[in-house]
Amino acid sequence: RFGTRPPAPYDRDARFGEALAQVATIFEKADAQIRERNLPAAHETLEAARDVMAELRRRNGVVTFSDHMNAYHAEMEHLLEVGSKLADSPDGLMPLMARAGVLKYLSGRLRTQAPQDYAADAEFVRALEGVEQTVAALEAALLAQDRPRVRDALSNLKRPYSRLFLKF
C-alpha cells in the first residue's frame, strides 16, 4: 500500500521501500517458523522486523512509544543473557549493577514517554508499576549483595514486561 507512495515524513527516505520489503521477508520467514511450531525462532525472527522499523523511524526523526518499549526490552534481554553468569561470578555484581541502572533508567522512560491515553489508563499504570517493581527488586538485591535474591530478581524481570508489552 505504501511501498510506492510513502506518507510523510518517509516520502523523503530513498530506502523506505527497501525497509518494507525487508519486513515482508522477515514476516514470511516468521510465518513459516510459526507453521512449523518453532515459536522461539519465530520470536527471534520477528525481532529483526522491529529493528528494521526502528531504524526506519530513526532515519526519519520519528520517535514512538514503541521505541522506548524496544529499548527496555533489548536491555532486559541482554541483562537476562548475562545476568546469571555475572551473579555467579565473584566480581560480577558491580557490572550487573551497572546494567540494572540502565534498565532502571529505561523503565523511567516508559513512564515519562507514555502517551497521555496510556498514562491515564489504570491498567497501563498497574502494568508499568509491575515492571518498575521488578527493577527495584533487582536493585535492592544487588545493593544487599544477596546473590540468591539477585538470581530470583532476574528471573522475575520478563513476565511483567511481557504483560505490559502485550497490552500496550
mmCIF file of N, CA and C in Angstrom, residues 71-153:
data_model
loop_
_atom_site.group_PDB
_atom_site.id
_atom_site.type_symbol
_atom_site.label_atom_id
_atom_site.label_comp_id
_atom_site.label_asym_id
_atom_site.label_seq_id
_atom_site.Cartn_x
_atom_site.Cartn_y
_atom_site.Cartn_z
ATOM 1 N N ALA A 71 13.670 -0.312 23.550
ATOM 2 C CA ALA A 71 14.937 -0.069 24.242
ATOM 3 C C ALA A 71 14.963 -0.833 25.572
ATOM 4 N N TYR A 72 13.857 -0.763 26.318
ATOM 5 C CA TYR A 72 13.784 -1.504 27.581
ATOM 6 C C TYR A 72 13.913 -3.002 27.306
ATOM 7 N N HIS A 73 13.182 -3.484 26.321
ATOM 8 C CA HIS A 73 13.198 -4.914 26.005
ATOM 9 C C HIS A 73 14.608 -5.390 25.644
ATOM 10 N N ALA A 74 15.293 -4.630 24.805
ATOM 11 C CA ALA A 74 16.637 -5.032 24.381
ATOM 12 C C ALA A 74 17.582 -5.102 25.579
ATOM 13 N N GLU A 75 17.522 -4.119 26.454
ATOM 14 C CA GLU A 75 18.400 -4.127 27.629
ATOM 15 C C GLU A 75 18.018 -5.249 28.584
ATOM 16 N N MET A 76 16.730 -5.481 28.754
ATOM 17 C CA MET A 76 16.279 -6.570 29.621
ATOM 18 C C MET A 76 16.779 -7.911 29.086
ATOM 19 N N GLU A 77 16.646 -8.127 27.780
ATOM 20 C CA GLU A 77 17.113 -9.383 27.184
ATOM 21 C C GLU A 77 18.621 -9.544 27.376
ATOM 22 N N HIS A 78 19.349 -8.455 27.190
ATOM 23 C CA HIS A 78 20.799 -8.509 27.393
ATOM 24 C C HIS A 78 21.108 -8.860 28.853
ATOM 25 N N LEU A 79 20.412 -8.227 29.765
ATOM 26 C CA LEU A 79 20.615 -8.488 31.190
ATOM 27 C C LEU A 79 20.294 -9.940 31.525
ATOM 28 N N LEU A 80 19.233 -10.468 30.945
ATOM 29 C CA LEU A 80 18.878 -11.863 31.198
ATOM 30 C C LEU A 80 19.909 -12.818 30.615
ATOM 31 N N GLU A 81 20.523 -12.447 29.505
ATOM 32 C CA GLU A 81 21.566 -13.284 28.899
ATOM 33 C C GLU A 81 22.792 -13.390 29.785
ATOM 34 N N VAL A 82 23.227 -12.271 30.348
ATOM 35 C CA VAL A 82 24.476 -12.250 31.099
ATOM 36 C C VAL A 82 24.274 -12.256 32.608
ATOM 37 N N GLY A 83 23.048 -12.014 33.062
ATOM 38 C CA GLY A 83 22.787 -11.802 34.483
ATOM 39 C C GLY A 83 23.175 -12.945 35.394
ATOM 40 N N SER A 84 22.745 -14.152 35.061
ATOM 41 C CA SER A 84 23.042 -15.292 35.936
ATOM 42 C C SER A 84 24.540 -15.547 36.022
ATOM 43 N N LYS A 85 25.200 -15.423 34.875
ATOM 44 C CA LYS A 85 26.659 -15.625 34.851
ATOM 45 C C LYS A 85 27.344 -14.583 35.732
ATOM 46 N N LEU A 86 26.914 -13.323 35.608
ATOM 47 C CA LEU A 86 27.508 -12.267 36.432
ATOM 48 C C LEU A 86 27.165 -12.466 37.907
ATOM 49 N N ALA A 87 25.934 -12.886 38.193
ATOM 50 C CA ALA A 87 25.530 -13.098 39.593
ATOM 51 C C ALA A 87 26.371 -14.181 40.251
ATOM 52 N N ASP A 88 26.837 -15.139 39.461
ATOM 53 C CA ASP A 88 27.643 -16.233 39.997
ATOM 54 C C ASP A 88 29.135 -15.937 39.988
ATOM 55 N N SER A 89 29.521 -14.871 39.308
ATOM 56 C CA SER A 89 30.927 -14.513 39.204
ATOM 57 C C SER A 89 31.353 -13.718 40.445
ATOM 58 N N PRO A 90 32.546 -13.993 40.975
ATOM 59 C CA PRO A 90 32.996 -13.263 42.170
ATOM 60 C C PRO A 90 32.996 -11.746 41.995
ATOM 61 N N ASP A 91 33.324 -11.271 40.806
ATOM 62 C CA ASP A 91 33.372 -9.830 40.544
ATOM 63 C C ASP A 91 32.204 -9.354 39.679
ATOM 64 N N GLY A 92 31.129 -10.129 39.637
ATOM 65 C CA GLY A 92 30.053 -9.838 38.702
ATOM 66 C C GLY A 92 28.979 -8.878 39.173
ATOM 67 N N LEU A 93 28.877 -8.637 40.484
ATOM 68 C CA LEU A 93 27.766 -7.820 40.961
ATOM 69 C C LEU A 93 27.857 -6.355 40.535
ATOM 70 N N MET A 94 29.060 -5.817 40.477
ATOM 71 C CA MET A 94 29.188 -4.413 40.059
ATOM 72 C C MET A 94 28.812 -4.224 38.584
ATOM 73 N N PRO A 95 29.326 -5.060 37.677
ATOM 74 C CA PRO A 95 28.868 -4.916 36.287
ATOM 75 C C PRO A 95 27.358 -5.157 36.153
ATOM 76 N N LEU A 96 26.839 -6.056 36.951
ATOM 77 C CA LEU A 96 25.398 -6.314 36.929
ATOM 78 C C LEU A 96 24.628 -5.097 37.435
ATOM 79 N N MET A 97 25.152 -4.428 38.448
ATOM 80 C CA MET A 97 24.512 -3.208 38.955
ATOM 81 C C MET A 97 24.496 -2.131 37.877
ATOM 82 N N ALA A 98 25.574 -2.034 37.109
ATOM 83 C CA ALA A 98 25.610 -1.048 36.027
ATOM 84 C C ALA A 98 24.522 -1.338 35.006
ATOM 85 N N ARG A 99 24.353 -2.592 34.635
ATOM 86 C CA ARG A 99 23.309 -2.973 33.676
ATOM 87 C C ARG A 99 21.927 -2.717 34.272
ATOM 88 N N ALA A 100 21.770 -2.998 35.563
ATOM 89 C CA ALA A 100 20.481 -2.753 36.230
ATOM 90 C C ALA A 100 20.171 -1.259 36.254
ATOM 91 N N GLY A 101 21.194 -0.434 36.372
ATOM 92 C CA GLY A 101 20.990 1.009 36.337
ATOM 93 C C GLY A 101 20.450 1.469 34.993
ATOM 94 N N VAL A 102 20.937 0.863 33.934
ATOM 95 C CA VAL A 102 20.428 1.179 32.596
ATOM 96 C C VAL A 102 18.954 0.782 32.507
ATOM 97 N N LEU A 103 18.643 -0.397 33.025
ATOM 98 C CA LEU A 103 17.261 -0.863 33.000
ATOM 99 C C LEU A 103 16.351 0.044 33.829
ATOM 100 N N LYS A 104 16.840 0.515 34.952
ATOM 101 C CA LYS A 104 16.059 1.441 35.779
ATOM 102 C C LYS A 104 15.784 2.735 35.008
ATOM 103 N N TYR A 105 16.799 3.252 34.364
ATOM 104 C CA TYR A 105 16.622 4.471 33.562
ATOM 105 C C TYR A 105 15.577 4.246 32.469
ATOM 106 N N LEU A 106 15.690 3.126 31.768
ATOM 107 C CA LEU A 106 14.758 2.845 30.677
ATOM 108 C C LEU A 106 13.339 2.613 31.177
ATOM 109 N N SER A 107 13.182 2.024 32.354
ATOM 110 C CA SER A 107 11.828 1.861 32.901
ATOM 111 C C SER A 107 11.237 3.221 33.254
ATOM 112 N N GLY A 108 12.078 4.141 33.699
ATOM 113 C CA GLY A 108 11.615 5.506 33.949
ATOM 114 C C GLY A 108 11.164 6.184 32.669
ATOM 115 N N ARG A 109 11.840 5.910 31.568
ATOM 116 C CA ARG A 109 11.444 6.462 30.271
ATOM 117 C C ARG A 109 10.085 5.922 29.834
ATOM 118 N N LEU A 110 9.786 4.688 30.209
ATOM 119 C CA LEU A 110 8.463 4.152 29.871
ATOM 120 C C LEU A 110 7.369 4.991 30.523
ATOM 121 N N ARG A 111 7.637 5.463 31.729
ATOM 122 C CA ARG A 111 6.655 6.298 32.425
ATOM 123 C C ARG A 111 6.598 7.707 31.812
ATOM 124 N N THR A 112 7.763 8.316 31.627
ATOM 125 C CA THR A 112 7.759 9.716 31.171
ATOM 126 C C THR A 112 7.400 9.875 29.697
ATOM 127 N N GLN A 113 7.598 8.839 28.908
ATOM 128 C CA GLN A 113 7.333 8.936 27.472
ATOM 129 C C GLN A 113 6.023 8.283 27.049
ATOM 130 N N ALA A 114 5.274 7.774 28.002
ATOM 131 C CA ALA A 114 3.999 7.134 27.670
ATOM 132 C C ALA A 114 3.033 8.162 27.086
ATOM 133 N N PRO A 115 2.303 7.774 26.054
ATOM 134 C CA PRO A 115 1.278 8.677 25.528
ATOM 135 C C PRO A 115 0.255 9.007 26.626
ATOM 136 N N GLN A 116 -0.386 10.147 26.514
ATOM 137 C CA GLN A 116 -1.323 10.591 27.547
ATOM 138 C C GLN A 116 -2.422 9.572 27.812
ATOM 139 N N ASP A 117 -2.946 8.944 26.760
ATOM 140 C CA ASP A 117 -4.012 7.979 26.985
ATOM 141 C C ASP A 117 -3.518 6.754 27.752
ATOM 142 N N TYR A 118 -2.265 6.368 27.561
ATOM 143 C CA TYR A 118 -1.706 5.270 28.352
ATOM 144 C C TYR A 118 -1.529 5.701 29.803
ATOM 145 N N ALA A 119 -0.943 6.869 29.996
ATOM 146 C CA ALA A 119 -0.670 7.365 31.345
ATOM 147 C C ALA A 119 -1.949 7.511 32.160
ATOM 148 N N ALA A 120 -3.072 7.734 31.492
ATOM 149 C CA ALA A 120 -4.351 7.882 32.184
ATOM 150 C C ALA A 120 -5.081 6.547 32.354
ATOM 151 N N ASP A 121 -4.548 5.490 31.805
ATOM 152 C CA ASP A 121 -5.183 4.176 31.838
ATOM 153 C C ASP A 121 -4.702 3.407 33.075
ATOM 154 N N ALA A 122 -5.615 3.064 33.962
ATOM 155 C CA ALA A 122 -5.258 2.385 35.218
ATOM 156 C C ALA A 122 -4.558 1.056 34.958
ATOM 157 N N GLU A 123 -4.964 0.356 33.918
ATOM 158 C CA GLU A 123 -4.332 -0.932 33.601
ATOM 159 C C GLU A 123 -2.876 -0.731 33.167
ATOM 160 N N PHE A 124 -2.632 0.301 32.382
ATOM 161 C CA PHE A 124 -1.258 0.623 31.983
ATOM 162 C C PHE A 124 -0.424 0.968 33.209
ATOM 163 N N VAL A 125 -0.967 1.805 34.073
ATOM 164 C CA VAL A 125 -0.239 2.229 35.274
ATOM 165 C C VAL A 125 0.122 1.013 36.130
ATOM 166 N N ARG A 126 -0.823 0.107 36.333
ATOM 167 C CA ARG A 126 -0.550 -1.106 37.126
ATOM 168 C C ARG A 126 0.528 -1.963 36.460
ATOM 169 N N ALA A 127 0.411 -2.130 35.140
ATOM 170 C CA ALA A 127 1.389 -2.952 34.421
ATOM 171 C C ALA A 127 2.779 -2.328 34.497
ATOM 172 N N LEU A 128 2.853 -1.012 34.340
ATOM 173 C CA LEU A 128 4.143 -0.326 34.424
ATOM 174 C C LEU A 128 4.708 -0.421 35.837
ATOM 175 N N GLU A 129 3.865 -0.292 36.829
ATOM 176 C CA GLU A 129 4.327 -0.449 38.212
ATOM 177 C C GLU A 129 4.905 -1.839 38.442
ATOM 178 N N GLY A 130 4.323 -2.851 37.811
ATOM 179 C CA GLY A 130 4.888 -4.198 37.906
ATOM 180 C C GLY A 130 6.294 -4.261 37.352
ATOM 181 N N VAL A 131 6.513 -3.608 36.222
ATOM 182 C CA VAL A 131 7.855 -3.551 35.630
ATOM 183 C C VAL A 131 8.804 -2.830 36.579
ATOM 184 N N GLU A 132 8.369 -1.675 37.071
ATOM 185 C CA GLU A 132 9.228 -0.887 37.961
ATOM 186 C C GLU A 132 9.546 -1.642 39.248
ATOM 187 N N GLN A 133 8.595 -2.391 39.757
ATOM 188 C CA GLN A 133 8.835 -3.156 40.985
ATOM 189 C C GLN A 133 9.885 -4.240 40.780
ATOM 190 N N THR A 134 9.875 -4.883 39.615
ATOM 191 C CA THR A 134 10.885 -5.923 39.381
ATOM 192 C C THR A 134 12.278 -5.316 39.255
ATOM 193 N N VAL A 135 12.356 -4.143 38.647
ATOM 194 C CA VAL A 135 13.652 -3.466 38.537
ATOM 195 C C VAL A 135 14.125 -3.035 39.931
ATOM 196 N N ALA A 136 13.211 -2.522 40.746
ATOM 197 C CA ALA A 136 13.565 -2.114 42.112
ATOM 198 C C ALA A 136 14.005 -3.313 42.942
ATOM 199 N N ALA A 137 13.360 -4.457 42.757
ATOM 200 C CA ALA A 137 13.745 -5.667 43.496
ATOM 201 C C ALA A 137 15.149 -6.107 43.098
ATOM 202 N N LEU A 138 15.475 -5.993 41.819
ATOM 203 C CA LEU A 138 16.825 -6.336 41.364
ATOM 204 C C LEU A 138 17.837 -5.375 41.970
ATOM 205 N N GLU A 139 17.527 -4.101 41.946
ATOM 206 C CA GLU A 139 18.432 -3.107 42.518
ATOM 207 C C GLU A 139 18.651 -3.363 44.015
ATOM 208 N N ALA A 140 17.582 -3.645 44.746
ATOM 209 C CA ALA A 140 17.700 -3.902 46.191
ATOM 210 C C ALA A 140 18.542 -5.142 46.458
ATOM 211 N N ALA A 141 18.346 -6.179 45.672
ATOM 212 C CA ALA A 141 19.135 -7.406 45.851
ATOM 213 C C ALA A 141 20.609 -7.160 45.561
ATOM 214 N N LEU A 142 20.874 -6.363 44.534
ATOM 215 C CA LEU A 142 22.259 -6.046 44.202
ATOM 216 C C LEU A 142 22.909 -5.198 45.294
ATOM 217 N N LEU A 143 22.185 -4.219 45.800
ATOM 218 C CA LEU A 143 22.733 -3.384 46.867
ATOM 219 C C LEU A 143 23.012 -4.194 48.128
ATOM 220 N N ALA A 144 22.167 -5.196 48.377
ATOM 221 C CA ALA A 144 22.369 -6.071 49.536
ATOM 222 C C ALA A 144 23.446 -7.121 49.263
ATOM 223 N N GLN A 145 23.887 -7.201 48.016
ATOM 224 C CA GLN A 145 24.861 -8.200 47.573
ATOM 225 C C GLN A 145 24.398 -9.610 47.927
ATOM 226 N N ASP A 146 23.121 -9.830 47.742
ATOM 227 C CA ASP A 146 22.476 -11.106 48.047
ATOM 228 C C ASP A 146 22.289 -11.869 46.736
ATOM 229 N N ARG A 147 23.251 -12.734 46.434
ATOM 230 C CA ARG A 147 23.259 -13.423 45.145
ATOM 231 C C ARG A 147 22.000 -14.264 44.894
ATOM 232 N N PRO A 148 21.484 -15.011 45.864
ATOM 233 C CA PRO A 148 20.233 -15.738 45.601
ATOM 234 C C PRO A 148 19.075 -14.795 45.271
ATOM 235 N N ARG A 149 18.975 -13.670 45.975
ATOM 236 C CA ARG A 149 17.917 -12.693 45.662
ATOM 237 C C ARG A 149 18.137 -12.071 44.295
ATOM 238 N N VAL A 150 19.389 -11.863 43.909
ATOM 239 C CA VAL A 150 19.693 -11.312 42.588
ATOM 240 C C VAL A 150 19.199 -12.277 41.515
ATOM 241 N N ARG A 151 19.527 -13.560 41.665
ATOM 242 C CA ARG A 151 19.088 -14.549 40.677
ATOM 243 C C ARG A 151 17.560 -14.610 40.619
ATOM 244 N N ASP A 152 16.919 -14.549 41.777
ATOM 245 C CA ASP A 152 15.456 -14.550 41.830
ATOM 246 C C ASP A 152 14.888 -13.309 41.142
ATOM 247 N N ALA A 153 15.474 -12.161 41.420
ATOM 248 C CA ALA A 153 15.005 -10.914 40.815
ATOM 249 C C ALA A 153 15.177 -10.946 39.295
#
